[in-house]
Amino acid sequence: MPNVAPVDVAVRPRRSAFAAAFLSFIFPGLGHAYLRRWLRALLWAGLPIVGLAAVAGLGLSFSRDDLIELVADPDFLTALLVFLVFDAIYRFLAVLDAYRLASDPSVGNASSRVLSVAGLIALSIVLVGSHVAIARPVLYANDLYAQLEENAGDESEVIEADELVRRGGADFELITEELTEKKTADPDRAPKASRKPAEEPTEKPTEEPAEETLEPAPQTAEWDGRDRLNIL
């Protein structure tokens, strides 16, 4: 009786490794379902489905004001950053697992395998980049709230205006007086004379200023439509 090679049902029928990785990139477990690995698909998709259901339930139970207050909470933003890191790692592992299950060295040639690996690298870059793009505004908002909390208990001395004048000296007093006069000036009243009236010239100029000779503007050649044109 001839020997019959065992059939590996785990990898049959043969399917594209990149397609499996791409489907798991869209949602964990889809690539495993594409490979007909139903148990793995259920395990990978179970956690995201439970998480989405919990978020939907909490979102419906909160009012709009409660949601705004929750988003403005630094602790919530910190937890959101931790979730984004966990989600990126989880989805990356799901993509790698689906790609590993579908990859078969006996299928295709060297060029197709190189393209498949390049597609996997591109998916990984997009996955990490999308999570970084979402995490950046969350990180900025978290830093902003942290700085506001640090300055909330600021008990620095509030300096009165008279104290500022005393510390600044005569120059500061002169500047504040001028600003006050400009702010409270009556628009129908003529402006006050300056502190030091301009001295009238004692001698009249005897010589008339020489007339300036205006040079004609240089003529520019018309553009022929082919030479380089500098708009500036």
PDB file of C-alpha atoms in Angstrom:
ATOM      1  CA  MET A   1       0.000   0.000   0.000  1.00  0.00           C
ATOM      2  CA  PRO A   2       1.599   3.285  -1.036  1.00  0.00           C
ATOM      3  CA  ASN A   3       2.434   5.805   1.633  1.00  0.00           C
ATOM      4  CA  VAL A   4       0.081   8.793   1.590  1.00  0.00           C
ATOM      5  CA  ALA A   5       1.445  12.086   2.887  1.00  0.00           C
ATOM      6  CA  PRO A   6      -0.651  13.524   5.675  1.00  0.00           C
ATOM      7  CA  VAL A   7      -2.736  16.505   4.710  1.00  0.00           C
ATOM      8  CA  ASP A   8      -2.139  19.580   6.825  1.00  0.00           C
ATOM      9  CA  VAL A   9      -5.651  20.854   7.296  1.00  0.00           C
ATOM     10  CA  ALA A  10      -4.344  23.869   9.200  1.00  0.00           C
ATOM     11  CA  VAL A  11      -2.975  25.507   6.079  1.00  0.00           C
ATOM     12  CA  ARG A  12      -5.380  24.108   3.492  1.00  0.00           C
ATOM     13  CA  PRO A  13      -6.717  25.586   1.352  1.00  0.00           C
ATOM     14  CA  ARG A  14      -3.695  27.751   0.647  1.00  0.00           C
ATOM     15  CA  ARG A  15      -4.488  31.417   0.945  1.00  0.00           C
ATOM     16  CA  SER A  16      -2.602  34.689   0.689  1.00  0.00           C
ATOM     17  CA  ALA A  17      -0.541  35.562   3.746  1.00  0.00           C
ATOM     18  CA  PHE A  18      -0.767  39.273   3.017  1.00  0.00           C
ATOM     19  CA  ALA A  19      -4.559  39.085   2.695  1.00  0.00           C
ATOM     20  CA  ALA A  20      -4.765  37.334   6.065  1.00  0.00           C
ATOM     21  CA  ALA A  21      -2.529  39.971   7.652  1.00  0.00           C
ATOM     22  CA  PHE A  22      -4.519  42.805   6.065  1.00  0.00           C
ATOM     23  CA  LEU A  23      -7.842  41.437   7.335  1.00  0.00           C
ATOM     24  CA  SER A  24      -6.445  41.114  10.849  1.00  0.00           C
ATOM     25  CA  PHE A  25      -5.163  44.671  10.498  1.00  0.00           C
ATOM     26  CA  ILE A  26      -8.739  45.828   9.879  1.00  0.00           C
ATOM     27  CA  PHE A  27     -10.051  43.869  12.866  1.00  0.00           C
ATOM     28  CA  PRO A  28      -8.291  41.187  14.932  1.00  0.00           C
ATOM     29  CA  GLY A  29      -9.539  37.714  14.038  1.00  0.00           C
ATOM     30  CA  LEU A  30     -10.739  38.465  10.501  1.00  0.00           C
ATOM     31  CA  GLY A  31      -7.538  37.116   8.990  1.00  0.00           C
ATOM     32  CA  HIS A  32      -7.866  33.908  11.003  1.00  0.00           C
ATOM     33  CA  ALA A  33     -11.462  33.525   9.846  1.00  0.00           C
ATOM     34  CA  TYR A  34     -10.215  33.997   6.282  1.00  0.00           C
ATOM     35  CA  LEU A  35      -7.841  31.078   6.919  1.00  0.00           C
ATOM     36  CA  ARG A  36     -10.732  29.065   8.444  1.00  0.00           C
ATOM     37  CA  ARG A  37      -9.036  28.934  11.818  1.00  0.00           C
ATOM     38  CA  TRP A  38     -12.267  29.546  13.666  1.00  0.00           C
ATOM     39  CA  LEU A  39     -11.055  29.013  17.211  1.00  0.00           C
ATOM     40  CA  ARG A  40      -8.154  31.422  16.803  1.00  0.00           C
ATOM     41  CA  ALA A  41     -10.454  33.908  15.113  1.00  0.00           C
ATOM     42  CA  LEU A  42     -12.827  33.781  18.071  1.00  0.00           C
ATOM     43  CA  LEU A  43      -9.996  34.179  20.578  1.00  0.00           C
ATOM     44  CA  TRP A  44      -8.462  37.166  18.801  1.00  0.00           C
ATOM     45  CA  ALA A  45     -11.813  38.880  18.173  1.00  0.00           C
ATOM     46  CA  GLY A  46     -13.298  38.182  21.596  1.00  0.00           C
ATOM     47  CA  LEU A  47     -11.427  40.855  23.539  1.00  0.00           C
ATOM     48  CA  PRO A  48     -12.078  43.709  21.058  1.00  0.00           C
ATOM     49  CA  ILE A  49     -15.769  42.791  20.827  1.00  0.00           C
ATOM     50  CA  VAL A  50     -16.151  42.813  24.616  1.00  0.00           C
ATOM     51  CA  GLY A  51     -14.279  46.130  24.798  1.00  0.00           C
ATOM     52  CA  LEU A  52     -16.462  47.761  22.135  1.00  0.00           C
ATOM     53  CA  ALA A  53     -19.610  46.548  23.882  1.00  0.00           C
ATOM     54  CA  ALA A  54     -18.394  47.963  27.213  1.00  0.00           C
ATOM     55  CA  VAL A  55     -17.537  51.328  25.650  1.00  0.00           C
ATOM     56  CA  ALA A  56     -20.924  51.495  23.918  1.00  0.00           C
ATOM     57  CA  GLY A  57     -22.719  50.675  27.152  1.00  0.00           C
ATOM     58  CA  LEU A  58     -20.813  53.311  29.121  1.00  0.00           C
ATOM     59  CA  GLY A  59     -21.340  55.880  26.388  1.00  0.00           C
ATOM     60  CA  LEU A  60     -25.090  55.365  26.450  1.00  0.00           C
ATOM     61  CA  SER A  61     -25.266  55.533  30.238  1.00  0.00           C
ATOM     62  CA  PHE A  62     -23.373  58.852  30.471  1.00  0.00           C
ATOM     63  CA  SER A  63     -24.903  62.215  29.680  1.00  0.00           C
ATOM     64  CA  ARG A  64     -23.203  64.733  27.423  1.00  0.00           C
ATOM     65  CA  ASP A  65     -21.928  66.805  30.356  1.00  0.00           C
ATOM     66  CA  ASP A  66     -20.574  63.686  32.038  1.00  0.00           C
ATOM     67  CA  LEU A  67     -18.717  62.711  28.861  1.00  0.00           C
ATOM     68  CA  ILE A  68     -17.182  66.195  28.546  1.00  0.00           C
ATOM     69  CA  GLU A  69     -16.109  66.076  32.178  1.00  0.00           C
ATOM     70  CA  LEU A  70     -14.654  62.595  31.655  1.00  0.00           C
ATOM     71  CA  VAL A  71     -12.647  63.669  28.599  1.00  0.00           C
ATOM     72  CA  ALA A  72     -11.273  66.642  30.551  1.00  0.00           C
ATOM     73  CA  ASP A  73     -10.015  64.366  33.330  1.00  0.00           C
ATOM     74  CA  PRO A  74      -6.198  63.860  33.232  1.00  0.00           C
ATOM     75  CA  ASP A  75      -6.575  60.361  34.706  1.00  0.00           C
ATOM     76  CA  PHE A  76      -8.862  59.389  31.841  1.00  0.00           C
ATOM     77  CA  LEU A  77      -6.368  60.754  29.291  1.00  0.00           C
ATOM     78  CA  THR A  78      -3.574  58.764  30.910  1.00  0.00           C
ATOM     79  CA  ALA A  79      -5.697  55.617  30.769  1.00  0.00           C
ATOM     80  CA  LEU A  80      -6.470  56.360  27.119  1.00  0.00           C
ATOM     81  CA  LEU A  81      -2.748  56.547  26.328  1.00  0.00           C
ATOM     82  CA  VAL A  82      -2.177  53.194  28.037  1.00  0.00           C
ATOM     83  CA  PHE A  83      -5.074  51.720  26.040  1.00  0.00           C
ATOM     84  CA  LEU A  84      -3.622  52.993  22.755  1.00  0.00           C
ATOM     85  CA  VAL A  85      -0.276  51.332  23.506  1.00  0.00           C
ATOM     86  CA  PHE A  86      -2.012  48.064  24.418  1.00  0.00           C
ATOM     87  CA  ASP A  87      -4.249  48.210  21.331  1.00  0.00           C
ATOM     88  CA  ALA A  88      -1.263  48.768  19.020  1.00  0.00           C
ATOM     89  CA  ILE A  89       0.601  45.780  20.484  1.00  0.00           C
ATOM     90  CA  TYR A  90      -2.495  43.556  20.429  1.00  0.00           C
ATOM     91  CA  ARG A  91      -3.362  44.338  16.806  1.00  0.00           C
ATOM     92  CA  PHE A  92       0.266  43.963  15.724  1.00  0.00           C
ATOM     93  CA  LEU A  93       0.439  40.489  17.273  1.00  0.00           C
ATOM     94  CA  ALA A  94      -2.843  39.532  15.568  1.00  0.00           C
ATOM     95  CA  VAL A  95      -1.457  40.625  12.189  1.00  0.00           C
ATOM     96  CA  LEU A  96       1.761  38.679  12.714  1.00  0.00           C
ATOM     97  CA  ASP A  97      -0.100  35.546  13.830  1.00  0.00           C
ATOM     98  CA  ALA A  98      -2.399  35.581  10.794  1.00  0.00           C
ATOM     99  CA  TYR A  99       0.558  36.162   8.468  1.00  0.00           C
ATOM    100  CA  ARG A 100       2.540  33.327  10.074  1.00  0.00           C
ATOM    101  CA  LEU A 101      -0.328  30.845   9.756  1.00  0.00           C
ATOM    102  CA  ALA A 102      -0.841  31.600   6.051  1.00  0.00           C
ATOM    103  CA  SER A 103       2.813  31.810   5.001  1.00  0.00           C
ATOM    104  CA  ASP A 104       4.045  28.749   3.134  1.00  0.00           C
ATOM    105  CA  PRO A 105       7.619  28.686   1.733  1.00  0.00           C
ATOM    106  CA  SER A 106       6.567  26.252  -0.983  1.00  0.00           C
ATOM    107  CA  VAL A 107       4.001  28.669  -2.405  1.00  0.00           C
ATOM    108  CA  GLY A 108       5.097  31.307  -4.898  1.00  0.00           C
ATOM    109  CA  ASN A 109       8.591  32.411  -5.830  1.00  0.00           C
ATOM    110  CA  ALA A 110      11.198  34.666  -4.237  1.00  0.00           C
ATOM    111  CA  SER A 111       9.706  37.865  -5.713  1.00  0.00           C
ATOM    112  CA  SER A 112       6.215  37.170  -4.414  1.00  0.00           C
ATOM    113  CA  ARG A 113       7.559  36.357  -0.956  1.00  0.00           C
ATOM    114  CA  VAL A 114       9.547  39.614  -0.915  1.00  0.00           C
ATOM    115  CA  LEU A 115       6.428  41.567  -1.902  1.00  0.00           C
ATOM    116  CA  SER A 116       4.449  39.798   0.801  1.00  0.00           C
ATOM    117  CA  VAL A 117       7.024  40.724   3.459  1.00  0.00           C
ATOM    118  CA  ALA A 118       7.086  44.314   2.168  1.00  0.00           C
ATOM    119  CA  GLY A 119       3.302  44.460   2.486  1.00  0.00           C
ATOM    120  CA  LEU A 120       3.544  43.168   6.060  1.00  0.00           C
ATOM    121  CA  ILE A 121       6.095  45.870   6.912  1.00  0.00           C
ATOM    122  CA  ALA A 122       3.862  48.540   5.337  1.00  0.00           C
ATOM    123  CA  LEU A 123       0.886  47.344   7.396  1.00  0.00           C
ATOM    124  CA  SER A 124       2.980  47.484  10.563  1.00  0.00           C
ATOM    125  CA  ILE A 125       4.130  51.044   9.805  1.00  0.00           C
ATOM    126  CA  VAL A 126       0.556  52.200   9.147  1.00  0.00           C
ATOM    127  CA  LEU A 127      -0.636  50.503  12.338  1.00  0.00           C
ATOM    128  CA  VAL A 128       1.995  52.155  14.524  1.00  0.00           C
ATOM    129  CA  GLY A 129       1.682  55.525  12.755  1.00  0.00           C
ATOM    130  CA  SER A 130      -2.088  55.676  13.164  1.00  0.00           C
ATOM    131  CA  HIS A 131      -1.827  55.014  16.898  1.00  0.00           C
ATOM    132  CA  VAL A 132       0.902  57.640  17.262  1.00  0.00           C
ATOM    133  CA  ALA A 133      -1.243  60.183  15.383  1.00  0.00           C
ATOM    134  CA  ILE A 134      -4.138  59.537  17.787  1.00  0.00           C
ATOM    135  CA  ALA A 135      -1.913  59.572  20.870  1.00  0.00           C
ATOM    136  CA  ARG A 136      -0.219  62.921  20.126  1.00  0.00           C
ATOM    137  CA  PRO A 137      -3.228  65.235  20.792  1.00  0.00           C
ATOM    138  CA  VAL A 138      -4.139  63.135  23.831  1.00  0.00           C
ATOM    139  CA  LEU A 139      -0.592  63.559  25.149  1.00  0.00           C
ATOM    140  CA  TYR A 140      -0.659  67.319  24.522  1.00  0.00           C
ATOM    141  CA  ALA A 141      -4.006  67.663  26.305  1.00  0.00           C
ATOM    142  CA  ASN A 142      -2.696  65.603  29.222  1.00  0.00           C
ATOM    143  CA  ASP A 143       0.360  67.862  29.556  1.00  0.00           C
ATOM    144  CA  LEU A 144      -1.860  70.956  29.375  1.00  0.00           C
ATOM    145  CA  TYR A 145      -4.117  69.727  32.176  1.00  0.00           C
ATOM    146  CA  ALA A 146      -1.070  68.812  34.257  1.00  0.00           C
ATOM    147  CA  GLN A 147       0.329  72.341  33.901  1.00  0.00           C
ATOM    148  CA  LEU A 148      -3.032  73.857  34.809  1.00  0.00           C
ATOM    149  CA  GLU A 149      -3.169  71.736  37.962  1.00  0.00           C
ATOM    150  CA  GLU A 150       0.367  72.772  38.909  1.00  0.00           C
ATOM    151  CA  ASN A 151      -0.526  76.463  38.564  1.00  0.00           C
ATOM    152  CA  ALA A 152      -3.889  76.095  40.317  1.00  0.00           C
ATOM    153  CA  GLY A 153      -2.313  76.472  43.773  1.00  0.00           C
ATOM    154  CA  ASP A 154      -0.079  79.374  42.812  1.00  0.00           C
ATOM    155  CA  GLU A 155       0.006  81.827  45.732  1.00  0.00           C
ATOM    156  CA  SER A 156       2.508  84.298  44.291  1.00  0.00           C
ATOM    157  CA  GLU A 157       2.425  87.886  45.550  1.00  0.00           C
ATOM    158  CA  VAL A 158       0.145  90.204  43.598  1.00  0.00           C
ATOM    159  CA  ILE A 159       1.963  93.533  43.262  1.00  0.00           C
ATOM    160  CA  GLU A 160      -0.155  96.651  43.444  1.00  0.00           C
ATOM    161  CA  ALA A 161       0.177  99.463  40.911  1.00  0.00           C
ATOM    162  CA  ASP A 162       1.776 101.884  43.411  1.00  0.00           C
ATOM    163  CA  GLU A 163       4.389  99.281  44.259  1.00  0.00           C
ATOM    164  CA  LEU A 164       5.140  98.792  40.571  1.00  0.00           C
ATOM    165  CA  VAL A 165       5.637 102.549  40.186  1.00  0.00           C
ATOM    166  CA  ARG A 166       7.950 102.641  43.201  1.00  0.00           C
ATOM    167  CA  ARG A 167      10.011  99.751  41.898  1.00  0.00           C
ATOM    168  CA  GLY A 168      10.079 100.980  38.314  1.00  0.00           C
ATOM    169  CA  GLY A 169      11.131 104.528  39.091  1.00  0.00           C
ATOM    170  CA  ALA A 170      10.392 107.743  37.191  1.00  0.00           C
ATOM    171  CA  ASP A 171      10.516 106.151  33.738  1.00  0.00           C
ATOM    172  CA  PHE A 172       7.833 103.654  34.654  1.00  0.00           C
ATOM    173  CA  GLU A 173       5.696 106.428  36.165  1.00  0.00           C
ATOM    174  CA  LEU A 174       5.997 108.507  33.001  1.00  0.00           C
ATOM    175  CA  ILE A 175       4.971 105.560  30.823  1.00  0.00           C
ATOM    176  CA  THR A 176       1.938 104.757  32.988  1.00  0.00           C
ATOM    177  CA  GLU A 177       0.826 108.408  32.955  1.00  0.00           C
ATOM    178  CA  GLU A 178       1.029 108.553  29.159  1.00  0.00           C
ATOM    179  CA  LEU A 179      -0.912 105.311  28.803  1.00  0.00           C
ATOM    180  CA  THR A 180      -3.570 106.596  31.205  1.00  0.00           C
ATOM    181  CA  GLU A 181      -3.902 109.875  29.302  1.00  0.00           C
ATOM    182  CA  LYS A 182      -4.295 108.021  26.001  1.00  0.00           C
ATOM    183  CA  LYS A 183      -6.895 105.706  27.477  1.00  0.00           C
ATOM    184  CA  THR A 184      -9.024 108.484  29.079  1.00  0.00           C
ATOM    185  CA  ALA A 185      -8.474 111.199  26.467  1.00  0.00           C
ATOM    186  CA  ASP A 186     -11.573 113.084  25.273  1.00  0.00           C
ATOM    187  CA  PRO A 187     -11.875 112.668  21.484  1.00  0.00           C
ATOM    188  CA  ASP A 188     -13.404 116.202  21.200  1.00  0.00           C
ATOM    189  CA  ARG A 189     -10.532 117.765  23.108  1.00  0.00           C
ATOM    190  CA  ALA A 190      -7.377 118.832  21.359  1.00  0.00           C
ATOM    191  CA  PRO A 191      -4.288 116.811  22.337  1.00  0.00           C
ATOM    192  CA  LYS A 192      -2.100 118.285  25.027  1.00  0.00           C
ATOM    193  CA  ALA A 193       1.200 119.839  24.179  1.00  0.00           C
ATOM    194  CA  SER A 194       4.245 117.718  24.804  1.00  0.00           C
ATOM    195  CA  ARG A 195       6.296 118.220  27.939  1.00  0.00           C
ATOM    196  CA  LYS A 196       9.161 119.832  26.035  1.00  0.00           C
ATOM    197  CA  PRO A 197       7.936 122.158  23.268  1.00  0.00           C
ATOM    198  CA  ALA A 198       9.985 122.029  20.130  1.00  0.00           C
ATOM    199  CA  GLU A 199      12.466 124.904  19.892  1.00  0.00           C
ATOM    200  CA  GLU A 200      11.876 127.300  17.012  1.00  0.00           C
ATOM    201  CA  PRO A 201      14.821 127.675  14.669  1.00  0.00           C
ATOM    202  CA  THR A 202      16.700 130.938  15.255  1.00  0.00           C
ATOM    203  CA  GLU A 203      18.230 131.148  11.828  1.00  0.00           C
ATOM    204  CA  LYS A 204      16.534 130.589   8.537  1.00  0.00           C
ATOM    205  CA  PRO A 205      18.368 128.548   5.969  1.00  0.00           C
ATOM    206  CA  THR A 206      20.073 130.770   3.442  1.00  0.00           C
ATOM    207  CA  GLU A 207      20.594 128.181   0.787  1.00  0.00           C
ATOM    208  CA  GLU A 208      17.806 126.396  -0.961  1.00  0.00           C
ATOM    209  CA  PRO A 209      18.196 122.652  -1.200  1.00  0.00           C
ATOM    210  CA  ALA A 210      19.404 121.456  -4.507  1.00  0.00           C
ATOM    211  CA  GLU A 211      16.783 119.932  -6.699  1.00  0.00           C
ATOM    212  CA  GLU A 212      16.982 116.204  -6.896  1.00  0.00           C
ATOM    213  CA  THR A 213      17.399 114.753 -10.303  1.00  0.00           C
ATOM    214  CA  LEU A 214      15.141 111.814 -10.938  1.00  0.00           C
ATOM    215  CA  GLU A 215      16.705 109.064 -12.953  1.00  0.00           C
ATOM    216  CA  PRO A 216      14.412 107.384 -15.437  1.00  0.00           C
ATOM    217  CA  ALA A 217      13.273 103.931 -14.418  1.00  0.00           C
ATOM    218  CA  PRO A 218      15.049 101.147 -16.240  1.00  0.00           C
ATOM    219  CA  GLN A 219      13.048  99.681 -19.071  1.00  0.00           C
ATOM    220  CA  THR A 220      12.409  95.975 -18.749  1.00  0.00           C
ATOM    221  CA  ALA A 221      12.327  93.813 -21.780  1.00  0.00           C
ATOM    222  CA  GLU A 222       9.055  92.104 -22.529  1.00  0.00           C
ATOM    223  CA  TRP A 223       8.853  88.443 -21.561  1.00  0.00           C
ATOM    224  CA  ASP A 224       9.023  86.177 -24.547  1.00  0.00           C
ATOM    225  CA  GLY A 225       7.266  83.328 -22.744  1.00  0.00           C
ATOM    226  CA  ARG A 226      10.285  81.040 -22.781  1.00  0.00           C
ATOM    227  CA  ASP A 227      12.943  82.569 -20.513  1.00  0.00           C
ATOM    228  CA  ARG A 228      12.908  82.098 -16.755  1.00  0.00           C
ATOM    229  CA  LEU A 229      10.496  84.546 -15.077  1.00  0.00           C
ATOM    230  CA  ASN A 230      11.110  85.737 -11.518  1.00  0.00           C
ATOM    231  CA  ILE A 231       7.758  86.751 -10.044  1.00  0.00           C
ATOM    232  CA  LEU A 232       9.345  88.352  -6.987  1.00  0.00           C
TER     233      LEU A 232
END
